[in-house]
Tab-separated table of C-alpha atoms and ligand atoms in Angstrom:
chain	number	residue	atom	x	y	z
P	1	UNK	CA	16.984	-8.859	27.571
P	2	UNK	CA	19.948	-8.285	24.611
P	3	UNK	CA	17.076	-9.341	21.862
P	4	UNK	CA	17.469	-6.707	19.394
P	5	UNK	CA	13.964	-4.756	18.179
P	6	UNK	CA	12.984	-2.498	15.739
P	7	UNK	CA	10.888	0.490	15.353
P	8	UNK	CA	8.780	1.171	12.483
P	9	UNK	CA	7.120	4.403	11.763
P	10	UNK	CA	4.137	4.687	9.364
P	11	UNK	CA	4.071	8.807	9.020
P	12	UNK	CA	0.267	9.848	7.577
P	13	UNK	CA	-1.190	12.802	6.522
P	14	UNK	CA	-3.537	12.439	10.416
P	15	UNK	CA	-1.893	10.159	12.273
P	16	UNK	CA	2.037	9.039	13.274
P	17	UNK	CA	2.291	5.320	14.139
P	18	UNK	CA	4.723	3.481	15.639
P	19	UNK	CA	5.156	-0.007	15.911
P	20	UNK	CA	7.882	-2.122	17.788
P	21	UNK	CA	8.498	-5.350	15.999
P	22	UNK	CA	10.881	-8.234	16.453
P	23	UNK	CA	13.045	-9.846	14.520
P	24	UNK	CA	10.693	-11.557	12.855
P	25	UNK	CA	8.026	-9.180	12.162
P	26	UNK	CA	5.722	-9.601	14.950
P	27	UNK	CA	4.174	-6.566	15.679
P	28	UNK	CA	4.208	-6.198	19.872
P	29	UNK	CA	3.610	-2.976	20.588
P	30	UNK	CA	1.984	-0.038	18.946
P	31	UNK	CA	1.380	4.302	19.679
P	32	UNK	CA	-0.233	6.771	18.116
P	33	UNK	CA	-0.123	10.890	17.626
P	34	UNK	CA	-1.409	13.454	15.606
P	35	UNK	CA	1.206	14.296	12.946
P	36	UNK	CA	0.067	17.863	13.083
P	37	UNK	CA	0.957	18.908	9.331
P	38	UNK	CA	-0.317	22.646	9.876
P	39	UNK	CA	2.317	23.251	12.481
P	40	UNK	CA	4.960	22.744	10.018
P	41	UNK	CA	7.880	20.215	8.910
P	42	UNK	CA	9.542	20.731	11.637
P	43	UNK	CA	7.006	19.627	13.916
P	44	UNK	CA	6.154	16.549	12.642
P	45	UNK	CA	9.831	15.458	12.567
P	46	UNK	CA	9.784	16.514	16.778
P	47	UNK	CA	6.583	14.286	16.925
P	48	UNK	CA	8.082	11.535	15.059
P	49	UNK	CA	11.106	11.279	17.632
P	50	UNK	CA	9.056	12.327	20.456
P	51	UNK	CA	6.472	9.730	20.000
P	52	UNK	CA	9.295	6.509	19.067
P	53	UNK	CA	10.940	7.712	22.450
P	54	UNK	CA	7.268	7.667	24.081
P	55	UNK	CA	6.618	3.980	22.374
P	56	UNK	CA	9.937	2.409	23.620
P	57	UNK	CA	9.723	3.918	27.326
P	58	UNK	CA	6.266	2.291	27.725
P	59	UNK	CA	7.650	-1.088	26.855
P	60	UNK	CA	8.834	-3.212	28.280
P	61	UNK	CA	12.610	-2.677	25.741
P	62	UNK	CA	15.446	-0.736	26.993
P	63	UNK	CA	16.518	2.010	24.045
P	64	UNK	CA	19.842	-0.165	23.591
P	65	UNK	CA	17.949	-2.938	22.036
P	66	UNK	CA	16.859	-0.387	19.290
P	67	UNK	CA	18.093	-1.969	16.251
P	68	UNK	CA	17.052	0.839	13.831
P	69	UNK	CA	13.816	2.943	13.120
P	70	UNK	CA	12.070	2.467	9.709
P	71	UNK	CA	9.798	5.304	8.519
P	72	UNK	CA	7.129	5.043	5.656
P	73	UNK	CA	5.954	8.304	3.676
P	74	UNK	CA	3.245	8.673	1.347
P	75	UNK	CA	4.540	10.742	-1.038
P	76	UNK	CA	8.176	10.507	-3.129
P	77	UNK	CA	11.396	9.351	-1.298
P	78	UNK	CA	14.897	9.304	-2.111
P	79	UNK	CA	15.804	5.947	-0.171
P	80	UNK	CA	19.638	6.200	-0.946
P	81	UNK	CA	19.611	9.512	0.345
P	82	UNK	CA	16.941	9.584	2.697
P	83	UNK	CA	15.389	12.359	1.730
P	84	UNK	CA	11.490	12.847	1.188
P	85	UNK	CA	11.215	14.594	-2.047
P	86	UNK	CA	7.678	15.386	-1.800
P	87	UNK	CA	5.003	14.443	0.201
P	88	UNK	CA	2.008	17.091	0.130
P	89	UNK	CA	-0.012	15.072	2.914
P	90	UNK	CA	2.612	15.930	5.665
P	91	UNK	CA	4.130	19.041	3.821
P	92	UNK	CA	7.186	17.928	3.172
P	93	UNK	CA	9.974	18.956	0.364
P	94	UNK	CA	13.093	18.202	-0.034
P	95	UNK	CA	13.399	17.196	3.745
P	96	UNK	CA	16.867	14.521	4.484
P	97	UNK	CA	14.368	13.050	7.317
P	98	UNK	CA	17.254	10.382	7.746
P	99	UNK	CA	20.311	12.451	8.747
P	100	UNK	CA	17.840	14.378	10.754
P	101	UNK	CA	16.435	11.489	12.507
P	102	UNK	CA	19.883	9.782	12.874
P	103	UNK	CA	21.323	12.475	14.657
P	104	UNK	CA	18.145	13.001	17.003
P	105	UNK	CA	17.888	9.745	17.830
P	106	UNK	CA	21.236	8.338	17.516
P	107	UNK	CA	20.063	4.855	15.967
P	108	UNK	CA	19.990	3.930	12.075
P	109	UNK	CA	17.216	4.977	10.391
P	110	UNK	CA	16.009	3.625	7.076
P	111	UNK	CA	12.934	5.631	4.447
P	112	UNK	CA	10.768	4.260	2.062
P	113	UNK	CA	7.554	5.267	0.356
P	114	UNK	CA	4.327	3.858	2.260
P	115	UNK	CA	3.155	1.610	-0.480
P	116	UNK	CA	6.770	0.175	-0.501
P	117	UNK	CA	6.757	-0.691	3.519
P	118	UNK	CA	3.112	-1.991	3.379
P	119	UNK	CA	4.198	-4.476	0.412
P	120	UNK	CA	6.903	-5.327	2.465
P	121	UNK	CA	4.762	-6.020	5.724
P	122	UNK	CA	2.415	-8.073	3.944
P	123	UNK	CA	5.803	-10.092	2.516
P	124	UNK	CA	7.533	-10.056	5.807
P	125	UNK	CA	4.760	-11.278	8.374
P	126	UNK	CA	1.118	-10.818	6.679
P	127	UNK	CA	-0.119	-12.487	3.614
P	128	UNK	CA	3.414	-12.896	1.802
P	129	UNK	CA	4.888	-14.784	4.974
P	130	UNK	CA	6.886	-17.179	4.090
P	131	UNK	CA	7.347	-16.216	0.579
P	132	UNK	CA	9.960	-14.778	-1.131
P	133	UNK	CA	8.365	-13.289	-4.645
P	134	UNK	CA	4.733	-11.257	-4.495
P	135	UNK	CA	3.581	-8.569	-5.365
P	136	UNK	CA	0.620	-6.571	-3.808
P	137	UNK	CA	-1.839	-4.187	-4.959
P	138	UNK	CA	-3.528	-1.476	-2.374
P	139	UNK	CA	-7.095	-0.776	-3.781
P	140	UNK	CA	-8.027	2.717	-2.746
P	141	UNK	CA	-8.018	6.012	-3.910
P	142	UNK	CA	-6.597	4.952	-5.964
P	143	UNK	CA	-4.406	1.803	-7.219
P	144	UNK	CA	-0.880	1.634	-5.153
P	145	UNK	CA	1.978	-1.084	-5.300
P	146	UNK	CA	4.631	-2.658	-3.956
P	147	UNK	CA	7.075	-5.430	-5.711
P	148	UNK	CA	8.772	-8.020	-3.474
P	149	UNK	CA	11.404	-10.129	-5.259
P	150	UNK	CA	13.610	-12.258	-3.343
P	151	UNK	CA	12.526	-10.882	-0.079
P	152	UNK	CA	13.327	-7.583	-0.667
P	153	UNK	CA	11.304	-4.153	-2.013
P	154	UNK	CA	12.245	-3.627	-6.069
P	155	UNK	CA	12.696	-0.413	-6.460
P	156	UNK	CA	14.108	0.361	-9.584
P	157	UNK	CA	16.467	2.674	-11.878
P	158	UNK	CA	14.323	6.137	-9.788
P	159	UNK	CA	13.062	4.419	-6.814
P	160	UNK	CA	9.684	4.199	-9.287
P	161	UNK	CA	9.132	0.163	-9.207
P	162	UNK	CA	5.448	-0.584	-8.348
P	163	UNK	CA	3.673	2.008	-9.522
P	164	UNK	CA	0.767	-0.739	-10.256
P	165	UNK	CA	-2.125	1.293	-10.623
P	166	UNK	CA	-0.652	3.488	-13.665
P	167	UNK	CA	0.048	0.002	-16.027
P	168	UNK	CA	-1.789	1.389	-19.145
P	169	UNK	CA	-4.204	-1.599	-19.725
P	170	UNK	CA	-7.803	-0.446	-20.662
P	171	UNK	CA	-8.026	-0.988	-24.640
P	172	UNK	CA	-7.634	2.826	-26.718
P	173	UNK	CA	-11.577	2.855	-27.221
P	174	UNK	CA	-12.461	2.997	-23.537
P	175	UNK	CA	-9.579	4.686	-22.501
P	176	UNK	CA	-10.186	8.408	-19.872
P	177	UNK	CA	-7.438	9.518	-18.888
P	178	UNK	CA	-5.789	9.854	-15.395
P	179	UNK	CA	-4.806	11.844	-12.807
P	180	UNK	CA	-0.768	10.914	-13.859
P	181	UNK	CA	-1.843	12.808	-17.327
P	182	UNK	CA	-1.573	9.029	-19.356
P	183	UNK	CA	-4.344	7.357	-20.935
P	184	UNK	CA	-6.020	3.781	-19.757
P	185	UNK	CA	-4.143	3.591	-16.448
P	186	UNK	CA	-5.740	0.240	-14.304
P	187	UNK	CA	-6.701	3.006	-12.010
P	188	UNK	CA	-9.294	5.012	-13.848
P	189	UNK	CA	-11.271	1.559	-13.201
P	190	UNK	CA	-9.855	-0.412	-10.463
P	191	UNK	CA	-9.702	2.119	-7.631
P	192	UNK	CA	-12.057	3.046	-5.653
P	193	UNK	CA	-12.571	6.654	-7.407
P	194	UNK	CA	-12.923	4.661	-10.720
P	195	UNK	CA	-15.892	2.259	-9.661
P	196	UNK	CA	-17.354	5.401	-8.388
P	197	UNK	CA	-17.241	7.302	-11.673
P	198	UNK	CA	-18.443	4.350	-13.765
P	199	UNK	CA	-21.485	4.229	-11.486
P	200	UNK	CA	-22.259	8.031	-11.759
P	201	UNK	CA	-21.162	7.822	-15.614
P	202	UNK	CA	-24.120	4.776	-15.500
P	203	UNK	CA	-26.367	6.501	-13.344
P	204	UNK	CA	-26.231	9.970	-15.499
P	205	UNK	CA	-27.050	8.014	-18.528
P	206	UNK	CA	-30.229	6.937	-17.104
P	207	UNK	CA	-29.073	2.953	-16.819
P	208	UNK	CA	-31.449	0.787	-14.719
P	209	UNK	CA	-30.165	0.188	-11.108
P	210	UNK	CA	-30.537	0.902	-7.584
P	211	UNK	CA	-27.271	3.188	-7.986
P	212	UNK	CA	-29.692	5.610	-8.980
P	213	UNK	CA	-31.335	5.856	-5.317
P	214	UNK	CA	-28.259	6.510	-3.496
P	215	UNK	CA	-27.699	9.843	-2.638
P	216	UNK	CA	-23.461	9.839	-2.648
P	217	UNK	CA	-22.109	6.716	-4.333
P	218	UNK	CA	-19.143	5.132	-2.567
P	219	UNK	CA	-17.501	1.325	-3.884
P	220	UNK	CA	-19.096	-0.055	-1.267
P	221	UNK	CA	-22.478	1.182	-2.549
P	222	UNK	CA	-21.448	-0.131	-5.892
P	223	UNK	CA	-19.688	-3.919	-4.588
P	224	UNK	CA	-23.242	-4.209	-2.444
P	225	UNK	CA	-25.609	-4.027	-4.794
P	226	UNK	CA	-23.743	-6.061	-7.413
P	227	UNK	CA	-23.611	-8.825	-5.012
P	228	UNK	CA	-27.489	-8.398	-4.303
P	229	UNK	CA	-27.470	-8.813	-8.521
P	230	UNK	CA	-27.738	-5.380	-9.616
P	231	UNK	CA	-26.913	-5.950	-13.526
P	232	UNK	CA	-25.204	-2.921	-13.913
P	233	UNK	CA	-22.932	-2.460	-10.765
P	234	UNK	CA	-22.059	-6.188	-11.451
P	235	UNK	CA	-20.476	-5.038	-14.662
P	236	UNK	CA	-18.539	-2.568	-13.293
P	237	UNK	CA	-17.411	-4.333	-10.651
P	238	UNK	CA	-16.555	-7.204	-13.322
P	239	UNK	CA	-14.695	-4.584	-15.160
P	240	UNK	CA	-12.752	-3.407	-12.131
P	241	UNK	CA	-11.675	-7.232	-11.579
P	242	UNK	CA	-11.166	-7.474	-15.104
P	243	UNK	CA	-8.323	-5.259	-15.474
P	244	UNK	CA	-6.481	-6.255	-12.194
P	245	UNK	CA	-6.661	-10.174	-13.329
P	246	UNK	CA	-5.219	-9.014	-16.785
P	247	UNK	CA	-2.352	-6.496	-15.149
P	248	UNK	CA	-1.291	-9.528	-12.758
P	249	UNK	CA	-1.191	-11.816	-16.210
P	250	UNK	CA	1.469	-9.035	-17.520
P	251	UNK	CA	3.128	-8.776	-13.942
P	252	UNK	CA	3.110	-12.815	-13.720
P	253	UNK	CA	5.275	-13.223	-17.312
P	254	UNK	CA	7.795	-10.227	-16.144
P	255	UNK	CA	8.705	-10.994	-12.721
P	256	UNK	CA	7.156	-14.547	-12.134
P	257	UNK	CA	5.747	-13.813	-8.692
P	258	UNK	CA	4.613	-16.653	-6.624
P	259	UNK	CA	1.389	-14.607	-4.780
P	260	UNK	CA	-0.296	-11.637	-5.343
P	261	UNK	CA	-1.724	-10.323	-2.537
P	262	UNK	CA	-4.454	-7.302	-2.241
P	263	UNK	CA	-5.691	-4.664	0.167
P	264	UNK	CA	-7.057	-1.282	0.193
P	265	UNK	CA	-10.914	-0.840	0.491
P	266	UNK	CA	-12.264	-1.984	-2.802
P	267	UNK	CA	-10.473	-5.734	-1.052
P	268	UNK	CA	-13.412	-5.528	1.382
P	269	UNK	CA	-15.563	-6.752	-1.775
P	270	UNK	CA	-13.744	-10.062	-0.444
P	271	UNK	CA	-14.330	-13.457	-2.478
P	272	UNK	CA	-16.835	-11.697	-5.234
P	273	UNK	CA	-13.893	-10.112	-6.158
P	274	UNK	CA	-11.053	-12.253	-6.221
P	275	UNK	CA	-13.121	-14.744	-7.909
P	276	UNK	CA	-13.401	-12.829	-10.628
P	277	UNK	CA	-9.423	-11.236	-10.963
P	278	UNK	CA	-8.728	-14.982	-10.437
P	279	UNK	CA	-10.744	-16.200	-13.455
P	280	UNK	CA	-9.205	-13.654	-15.664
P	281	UNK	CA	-5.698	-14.310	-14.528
P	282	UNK	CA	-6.054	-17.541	-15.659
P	283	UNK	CA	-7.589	-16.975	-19.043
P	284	UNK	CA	-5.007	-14.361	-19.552
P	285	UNK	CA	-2.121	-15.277	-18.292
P	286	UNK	CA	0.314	-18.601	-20.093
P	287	UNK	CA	-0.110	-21.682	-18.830
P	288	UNK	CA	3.322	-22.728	-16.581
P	289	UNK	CA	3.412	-18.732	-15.567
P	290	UNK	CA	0.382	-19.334	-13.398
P	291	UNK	CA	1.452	-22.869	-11.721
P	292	UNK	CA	1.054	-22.402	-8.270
P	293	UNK	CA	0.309	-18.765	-8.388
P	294	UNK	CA	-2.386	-17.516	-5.612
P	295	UNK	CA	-3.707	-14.616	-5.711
P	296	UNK	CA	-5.408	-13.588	-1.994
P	297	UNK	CA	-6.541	-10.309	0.278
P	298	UNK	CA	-3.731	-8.728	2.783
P	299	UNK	CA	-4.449	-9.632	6.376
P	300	UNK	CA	-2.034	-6.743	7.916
P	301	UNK	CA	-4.834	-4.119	7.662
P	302	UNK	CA	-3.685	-0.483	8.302
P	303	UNK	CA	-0.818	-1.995	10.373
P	304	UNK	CA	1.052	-3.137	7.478
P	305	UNK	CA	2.956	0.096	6.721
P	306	UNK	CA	4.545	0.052	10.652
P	307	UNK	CA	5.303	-3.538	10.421
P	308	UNK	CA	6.902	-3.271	6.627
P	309	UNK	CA	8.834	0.288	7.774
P	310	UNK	CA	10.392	-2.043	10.697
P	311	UNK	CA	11.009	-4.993	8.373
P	312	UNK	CA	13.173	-2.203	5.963
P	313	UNK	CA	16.628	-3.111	8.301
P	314	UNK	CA	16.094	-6.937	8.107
P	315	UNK	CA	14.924	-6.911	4.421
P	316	UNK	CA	15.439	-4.010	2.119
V	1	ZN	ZN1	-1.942	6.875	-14.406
C-alpha cells in the first residue's frame, strides 16, 4: 500500500470537510465537523488537523501515504503565502493557515479560495473531466467563479481571476448597483438574491403573477412558476439566463474555453435554464469561438470544493 493520497479540506462557515482522494480525483472517503467559528481562529485550525488526523485513521491509508492536504476558504487567500487574508465566515484575518498547518501536521499543505478548488474539482474529476480549458460559474448568493486553463486554476496579477459574477454586463439603463459598490454586475440578476429582487421589484409594482401569493420568495419559487408559464417569472428567469449566455460570449473570445460548466442553486432550474444561456451564447458569441463549446450543470455537488482542494498538489 505505497499509493500516494491526498487530503482535501473544504473549511465553511458550519461545517469542516475532509475528503481523501487519489491520484486521480476520486473521492473515497469523506468526514465531517463543526468548524465552530465562535470559539475562535484558533479552534478551527485544531479542528481542521484534528479532524484530517480523524479521516485518515478511519481509513483504510497509513499517514505516510499523505501526499499533501489542500484547504479551500471562502473568503480572500494569499496562495503564495498561504495566508487567509480575510474570511468573515470562519473569522479569520491575516491567519498563515499554511505554515501553521505544515508544522502541525508535518505534510505539504496547499490554500486556495473555495470558488477556486470547486472550479478545479469540477475540472479535475466532475463535469470538466477530461478537459483541459473551462470555466465554471457557482449560481448562489450570489455569482462565484473559477477559471481553468490548461489544467490548472488562473489566478491572476492579485490572486483575483474569476471573479465571474462582478463582469459589468447589464446595459447603463437597467443597471442597480451591487454589493462590490460597481454598477450592472451579472450578479444583481443572475444570482439567486437577484431573481429574488426582480420578483419582489415585480410583485411591488402590482405585475400579474402567482409571485404575488407566495409569502417569502426564494429562486426556486421564481424558476417553478416560470416553468408552469408564469409570464412574468419567465422573464426574469430569461433575463437571468440572458446575462450569463452573454458573459460566457465575452469569456469565450478572451480565454477560448472549451466547456462551461455551472452549479450553485439557481443550476437546479436544470435544462429551462441552460437552454436559454445556450441560445444566447450562440447569438452572442462569433462564430469559430463557439465550435465545440458546451456549456452544462456541475455534477460534483457540495463535494466539489474537497475534491478540487485535494486536486491543488496534482494541478495548481
Ligand atoms: Zn459586483
Amino acid at each position: 500500500m505505497s499509493e500516494q493520497i491526498y487530503v482535501g479540506v473544504d473549511l465553511g462557515g458550519t461545517a469542516i470537510k475532509v475528503g481523501i482522494c487519489d491520484a486521480e480525483g476520486k473521492l473515497m472517503h469523506t468526514y465531517e465537523g463543526p468548524t465552530e467559528v465562535p470559539l475562535g481562529p484558533e479552534t478551527v485550525i485544531n479542528n481542521i488537523e484534528k479532524y484530517v488526523r480523524h479521516i485518515v485513521e478511519e481509513s483504510p491509508y497509513d499517514w505516510e501515504q499523505v501526499a499533501g492536504i489542500g484547504t479551500g476558504v471562502a473568503g480572500f487567500t494569499n496562495v503564495k503565502e498561504g495566508i487567509v487574508i480575510l474570511a468573515p465566515n470562519v473569522g479569520f484575518k491575516d491567519v498563515p493557515i499554511r505554515s501553521i498547518l505544515e508544522e502541525r501536521l508535518g505534510k505539504p499543505i496547499k490554500i486556495d479560495n473555495d470558488a477556486n478548488v470547486a472550479a478545479l474539482g469540477e475540472a479535475w474529476s466532475g463535469a470538466g473531466a477530461g478537459i483541459d480549458h473551462c470555466v465554471c460559474y457557482t449560481l448562489g448568493t450570489g455569482v462565484g467563479g473559477g477559471i481553468i486553463i490548461g489544467g490548472k486554476i488562473v489566478q491572476g496579477f492579485a490572486g483575483l481571476a474569476g471573479e465571474l459574477g462582478h463582469m459589468s454586463v447589464i446595459p447603463d439603463l437597467e443597471a442597480i448597483q451591487c454589493g462590490c459598490g460597481q454598477m450592472g454586475c451579472l450578479e444583481t440578476v443572475s444570482s439567486a438574491t437577484g431573481i429574488i429582487r426582480m420578483a419582489q421589484d415585480a410583485v411591488d409594482r402590482g405585475d400579474r403573477t402567482s409571485l404575488s401569493l407566495v409569502e417569502k420568495l426564494t429562486a426556486k419559487d421564481v424558476i417553478d412558476a416560470a416553468k408552469a408559464g408564469d409570464e412574468v417569472a419567465a422573464r426574469i428567469v430569461s433575463r437571468a439566463a440572458f446575462y450569463l449566455g452573454k458573459s460566457m460570449a465575452a469569456i469565450a473570445v478572451t480565454l477560448n474555453p472549451e466547456r462551461f460548466i455551472i452549479g450553485g442553486g439557481v443550476s437546479k432550474a436544470g435544462e429551462f435554464l441552460f437552454e436559454q444561456i445556450r441560445e444566447t451564447f450562440a447569438k452572442l458569441a462569433p462564430e469559430p469561438v463557439k465550435q465545440g463549446v458546451t456549456i452544462v450543470s456541475a455534477e460534483l455537488g457540495n463535494d466539489a470544493g474537497m475534491i478540487g482542494a485535494a486536486g491543488l498538489f496534482l494541478r495548481s
